[in-house]
Amino acid sequence: MAVHEHPHRTSGFHLPTFRRNGSASDGATTATAATTTARAYAFASLRLVMGFVFLWAFLDKTFGFGYATPSGKGWIDGGSPTKGFLSSVAAGPMESTFHDWAGEGWANWLFMLGLLGVGVALVSGVALRLAAVAGTVMMAFMWIAEWPPAKHLSDGTPSMSSNPFADYHLIYAIVLIALAAAGAGVTWGLGKLWATLPVVRDHTWLR
C-alpha cells in the first residue's frame, strides 16, 4: 500500500503566540507606573501642605500676623508662644505641669524650633524621619494638653470634646510618620539629593 503525502495539509499543531499576552503585560506595567506616579504626587502634595501648617504656625507666632497671634503680640514683640496655650490647659494628667511650663524661655525655644525644623524639613523634603519623630512628640504633648478623653474640664464645665481619641494632633502625627515611611521627599523635594550625602548614607535615620 502506497503512502501519499499531502504537502498542503497541516497537522493542526500551532506554536503559541505571545503577542496578546505581551500587550496585556505592557498595559499592566503602564498602569502600575501611572499608579506609582500618582501616589508620589499625592504624598508630595500632602508633605507640602503639612509643611505649610508648621511653617505658618511658626511665622504667625513669631511676627503676629493677626490670625492665631494678635498683631503686636508676636515673639519678636516680646510675646510668649507657649504662655497662652499652656496656661489655658484645663484638663488632663499634666495640667499643673503645663501651667508651670507656660511662658518659660526653654519651652518657647523648643516649641518654636520644633515648628521651624519640622516645617523646613517637610517643605524641602529632607530629614523626614527626624521630622516625623520631632513632630510626633510635639503632637503628643499638644494632645495631652487638650486631653480629648475628658468629658469635663477641671472646673466642671463640659469640655466639648468632639472625639475622645482621634483629634487633629493624632492625625498630623500619623501623616508625618506616613510621609517618612513613604520617602515622600523625593518628588517635588530635595530628598534624593539629601540621600546622596555621605553622612546620610552612613546614618539612614537622617533620611
CSV table of C-alpha atoms in Angstrom, one decimal:
chain,number,residue,atom,x,y,z
A,1,MET,CA,0.0,0.0,0.0
A,2,ALA,CA,1.4,3.3,-1.0
A,3,VAL,CA,1.5,6.3,1.3
A,4,HIS,CA,0.9,9.6,-0.3
A,5,GLU,CA,1.9,12.8,1.3
A,6,HIS,CA,-0.2,15.9,1.1
A,7,PRO,CA,2.1,18.9,1.3
A,8,HIS,CA,-0.8,21.4,1.6
A,9,ARG,CA,-2.3,19.8,4.7
A,10,THR,CA,-1.3,20.9,8.2
A,11,SER,CA,-1.1,18.8,11.3
A,12,GLY,CA,-3.2,21.2,13.4
A,13,PHE,CA,-0.3,21.9,15.8
A,14,HIS,CA,0.5,25.6,16.2
A,15,LEU,CA,3.2,27.2,18.3
A,16,PRO,CA,1.7,29.5,20.9
A,17,THR,CA,1.8,33.3,20.3
A,18,PHE,CA,2.6,35.8,23.0
A,19,ARG,CA,1.5,38.9,21.1
A,20,ARG,CA,-1.7,39.3,23.1
A,21,ASN,CA,-0.2,38.4,26.4
A,22,GLY,CA,2.7,40.8,25.8
A,23,SER,CA,0.2,43.6,25.2
A,24,ALA,CA,-1.6,42.9,28.4
A,25,SER,CA,1.7,42.8,30.3
A,26,ASP,CA,2.7,46.2,28.8
A,27,GLY,CA,-0.7,47.6,29.8
A,28,ALA,CA,-0.3,46.3,33.3
A,29,THR,CA,3.2,47.8,33.6
A,30,THR,CA,1.9,51.2,32.3
A,31,ALA,CA,-1.0,51.1,34.8
A,32,THR,CA,1.4,50.3,37.6
A,33,ALA,CA,3.8,53.1,36.7
A,34,ALA,CA,0.9,55.6,36.5
A,35,THR,CA,-0.4,54.5,39.9
A,36,THR,CA,3.1,54.8,41.4
A,37,THR,CA,3.5,58.3,39.9
A,38,ALA,CA,0.1,59.4,41.2
A,39,ARG,CA,0.9,58.1,44.6
A,40,ALA,CA,4.2,60.0,44.6
A,41,TYR,CA,2.5,63.3,43.7
A,42,ALA,CA,-0.2,62.7,46.3
A,43,PHE,CA,2.4,62.2,49.1
A,44,ALA,CA,4.4,65.2,47.8
A,45,SER,CA,1.3,67.4,47.9
A,46,LEU,CA,0.4,66.2,51.4
A,47,ARG,CA,4.0,66.8,52.5
A,48,LEU,CA,4.0,70.4,51.3
A,49,VAL,CA,0.6,71.2,52.9
A,50,MET,CA,1.8,69.7,56.2
A,51,GLY,CA,5.0,71.8,55.9
A,52,PHE,CA,2.9,74.9,55.4
A,53,VAL,CA,0.9,74.1,58.6
A,54,PHE,CA,4.1,74.0,60.7
A,55,LEU,CA,5.8,76.9,59.0
A,56,TRP,CA,2.7,79.1,59.2
A,57,ALA,CA,2.4,78.4,62.9
A,58,PHE,CA,6.0,79.4,63.4
A,59,LEU,CA,5.7,82.6,61.3
A,60,ASP,CA,2.4,83.7,62.9
A,61,LYS,CA,3.7,83.2,66.4
A,62,THR,CA,6.9,84.9,65.6
A,63,PHE,CA,5.6,88.0,63.8
A,64,GLY,CA,2.0,88.3,65.0
A,65,PHE,CA,0.1,88.4,61.7
A,66,GLY,CA,-3.2,88.8,63.4
A,67,TYR,CA,-4.5,85.3,62.9
A,68,ALA,CA,-3.9,83.0,65.9
A,69,THR,CA,-1.4,85.5,67.3
A,70,PRO,CA,-2.7,89.1,67.6
A,71,SER,CA,-0.7,91.9,65.9
A,72,GLY,CA,2.0,93.2,68.2
A,73,LYS,CA,1.9,90.1,70.4
A,74,GLY,CA,4.4,88.1,68.3
A,75,TRP,CA,7.6,86.5,69.7
A,76,ILE,CA,9.7,89.3,68.3
A,77,ASP,CA,7.5,91.8,70.1
A,78,GLY,CA,8.1,90.1,73.5
A,79,GLY,CA,5.2,87.8,73.4
A,80,SER,CA,5.4,84.2,74.5
A,81,PRO,CA,4.5,81.5,72.0
A,82,THR,CA,3.6,79.0,74.8
A,83,LYS,CA,2.1,81.1,77.6
A,84,GLY,CA,-1.4,81.5,76.2
A,85,PHE,CA,-1.9,77.9,75.2
A,86,LEU,CA,-0.2,76.1,78.1
A,87,SER,CA,-1.7,78.4,80.8
A,88,SER,CA,-5.2,77.7,79.5
A,89,VAL,CA,-4.8,73.9,79.8
A,90,ALA,CA,-7.8,72.9,81.9
A,91,ALA,CA,-7.9,69.1,81.9
A,92,GLY,CA,-5.6,66.0,81.8
A,93,PRO,CA,-2.9,64.5,83.9
A,94,MET,CA,-0.3,67.2,83.1
A,95,GLU,CA,-2.5,70.2,83.7
A,96,SER,CA,-0.4,71.7,86.6
A,97,THR,CA,2.9,70.7,84.8
A,98,PHE,CA,1.9,72.6,81.7
A,99,HIS,CA,0.9,75.6,83.8
A,100,ASP,CA,4.4,75.6,85.3
A,101,TRP,CA,6.0,75.4,81.8
A,102,ALA,CA,3.9,78.2,80.3
A,103,GLY,CA,6.0,81.1,79.1
A,104,GLU,CA,9.3,79.6,80.2
A,105,GLY,CA,12.1,80.6,77.9
A,106,TRP,CA,13.3,77.0,77.2
A,107,ALA,CA,9.7,76.0,76.4
A,108,ASN,CA,9.3,78.8,73.9
A,109,TRP,CA,12.6,78.0,72.2
A,110,LEU,CA,11.9,74.3,72.0
A,111,PHE,CA,8.4,74.8,70.7
A,112,MET,CA,9.4,77.4,68.0
A,113,LEU,CA,12.5,75.5,66.9
A,114,GLY,CA,10.3,72.4,66.6
A,115,LEU,CA,7.8,74.2,64.4
A,116,LEU,CA,10.5,75.7,62.2
A,117,GLY,CA,12.6,72.5,61.9
A,118,VAL,CA,9.6,70.2,61.1
A,119,GLY,CA,8.2,72.8,58.6
A,120,VAL,CA,11.5,73.3,56.8
A,121,ALA,CA,12.1,69.6,56.6
A,122,LEU,CA,8.7,68.9,55.1
A,123,VAL,CA,8.8,71.7,52.6
A,124,SER,CA,12.3,70.8,51.4
A,125,GLY,CA,11.8,67.0,51.6
A,126,VAL,CA,14.8,66.3,53.7
A,127,ALA,CA,15.3,64.6,57.1
A,128,LEU,CA,11.7,63.4,57.1
A,129,ARG,CA,12.4,60.7,59.7
A,130,LEU,CA,13.7,63.2,62.1
A,131,ALA,CA,10.8,65.5,61.3
A,132,ALA,CA,8.4,62.6,62.0
A,133,VAL,CA,9.9,61.9,65.4
A,134,ALA,CA,10.0,65.6,66.4
A,135,GLY,CA,6.6,66.3,65.1
A,136,THR,CA,5.0,63.3,66.7
A,137,VAL,CA,6.5,64.2,70.1
A,138,MET,CA,5.1,67.8,69.7
A,139,MET,CA,1.7,66.5,68.7
A,140,ALA,CA,1.7,64.0,71.6
A,141,PHE,CA,2.3,66.9,74.1
A,142,MET,CA,-0.4,69.0,72.5
A,143,TRP,CA,-2.8,66.1,72.5
A,144,ILE,CA,-2.2,65.6,76.3
A,145,ALA,CA,-2.6,69.4,76.8
A,146,GLU,CA,-6.0,69.4,75.2
A,147,TRP,CA,-6.9,65.9,76.6
A,148,PRO,CA,-9.7,64.9,74.3
A,149,PRO,CA,-10.8,62.0,76.5
A,150,ALA,CA,-12.1,64.4,79.2
A,151,LYS,CA,-15.9,65.0,79.2
A,152,HIS,CA,-15.5,67.8,81.7
A,153,LEU,CA,-12.8,70.4,82.4
A,154,SER,CA,-11.2,70.7,85.8
A,155,ASP,CA,-13.8,73.4,86.8
A,156,GLY,CA,-16.7,71.0,85.9
A,157,THR,CA,-17.8,72.6,82.7
A,158,PRO,CA,-18.3,70.4,79.6
A,159,SER,CA,-15.1,70.0,77.6
A,160,MET,CA,-17.0,70.0,74.3
A,161,SER,CA,-14.5,67.4,73.0
A,162,SER,CA,-15.7,66.2,69.6
A,163,ASN,CA,-13.8,62.8,69.8
A,164,PRO,CA,-12.2,61.2,72.9
A,165,PHE,CA,-9.2,59.9,70.9
A,166,ALA,CA,-8.8,60.9,67.2
A,167,ASP,CA,-8.3,64.6,67.1
A,168,TYR,CA,-6.2,66.5,64.6
A,169,HIS,CA,-3.0,66.2,66.6
A,170,LEU,CA,-3.2,62.4,66.2
A,171,ILE,CA,-4.0,62.7,62.5
A,172,TYR,CA,-1.0,65.1,62.0
A,173,ALA,CA,1.3,62.6,63.8
A,174,ILE,CA,0.1,59.7,61.6
A,175,VAL,CA,0.6,61.8,58.5
A,176,LEU,CA,4.2,62.7,59.5
A,177,ILE,CA,5.0,59.0,60.0
A,178,ALA,CA,3.4,58.0,56.7
A,179,LEU,CA,5.4,60.7,54.8
A,180,ALA,CA,8.7,59.5,56.3
A,181,ALA,CA,7.8,55.8,55.7
A,182,ALA,CA,6.9,56.5,52.1
A,183,GLY,CA,10.1,58.5,51.4
A,184,ALA,CA,7.9,61.4,50.2
A,185,GLY,CA,10.8,63.9,49.9
A,186,VAL,CA,11.9,62.6,46.5
A,187,THR,CA,9.1,64.1,44.5
A,188,TRP,CA,9.0,67.9,44.5
A,189,GLY,CA,11.7,67.9,47.1
A,190,LEU,CA,15.4,67.5,47.8
A,191,GLY,CA,15.1,64.0,49.3
A,192,LYS,CA,17.0,62.3,46.5
A,193,LEU,CA,19.9,64.7,46.7
A,194,TRP,CA,19.8,64.6,50.5
A,195,ALA,CA,20.1,60.8,50.5
A,196,THR,CA,23.4,61.0,48.5
A,197,LEU,CA,25.2,63.0,51.2
A,198,PRO,CA,27.9,60.8,52.8
A,199,VAL,CA,26.7,61.4,56.4
A,200,VAL,CA,23.1,60.5,55.4
A,201,ARG,CA,24.3,57.4,53.6
A,202,ASP,CA,26.1,56.3,56.7
A,203,HIS,CA,23.3,57.1,59.0
A,204,THR,CA,20.0,56.2,57.4
A,205,TRP,CA,18.0,57.6,60.3
A,206,LEU,CA,18.8,61.1,59.0
A,207,ARG,CA,16.8,60.5,55.8
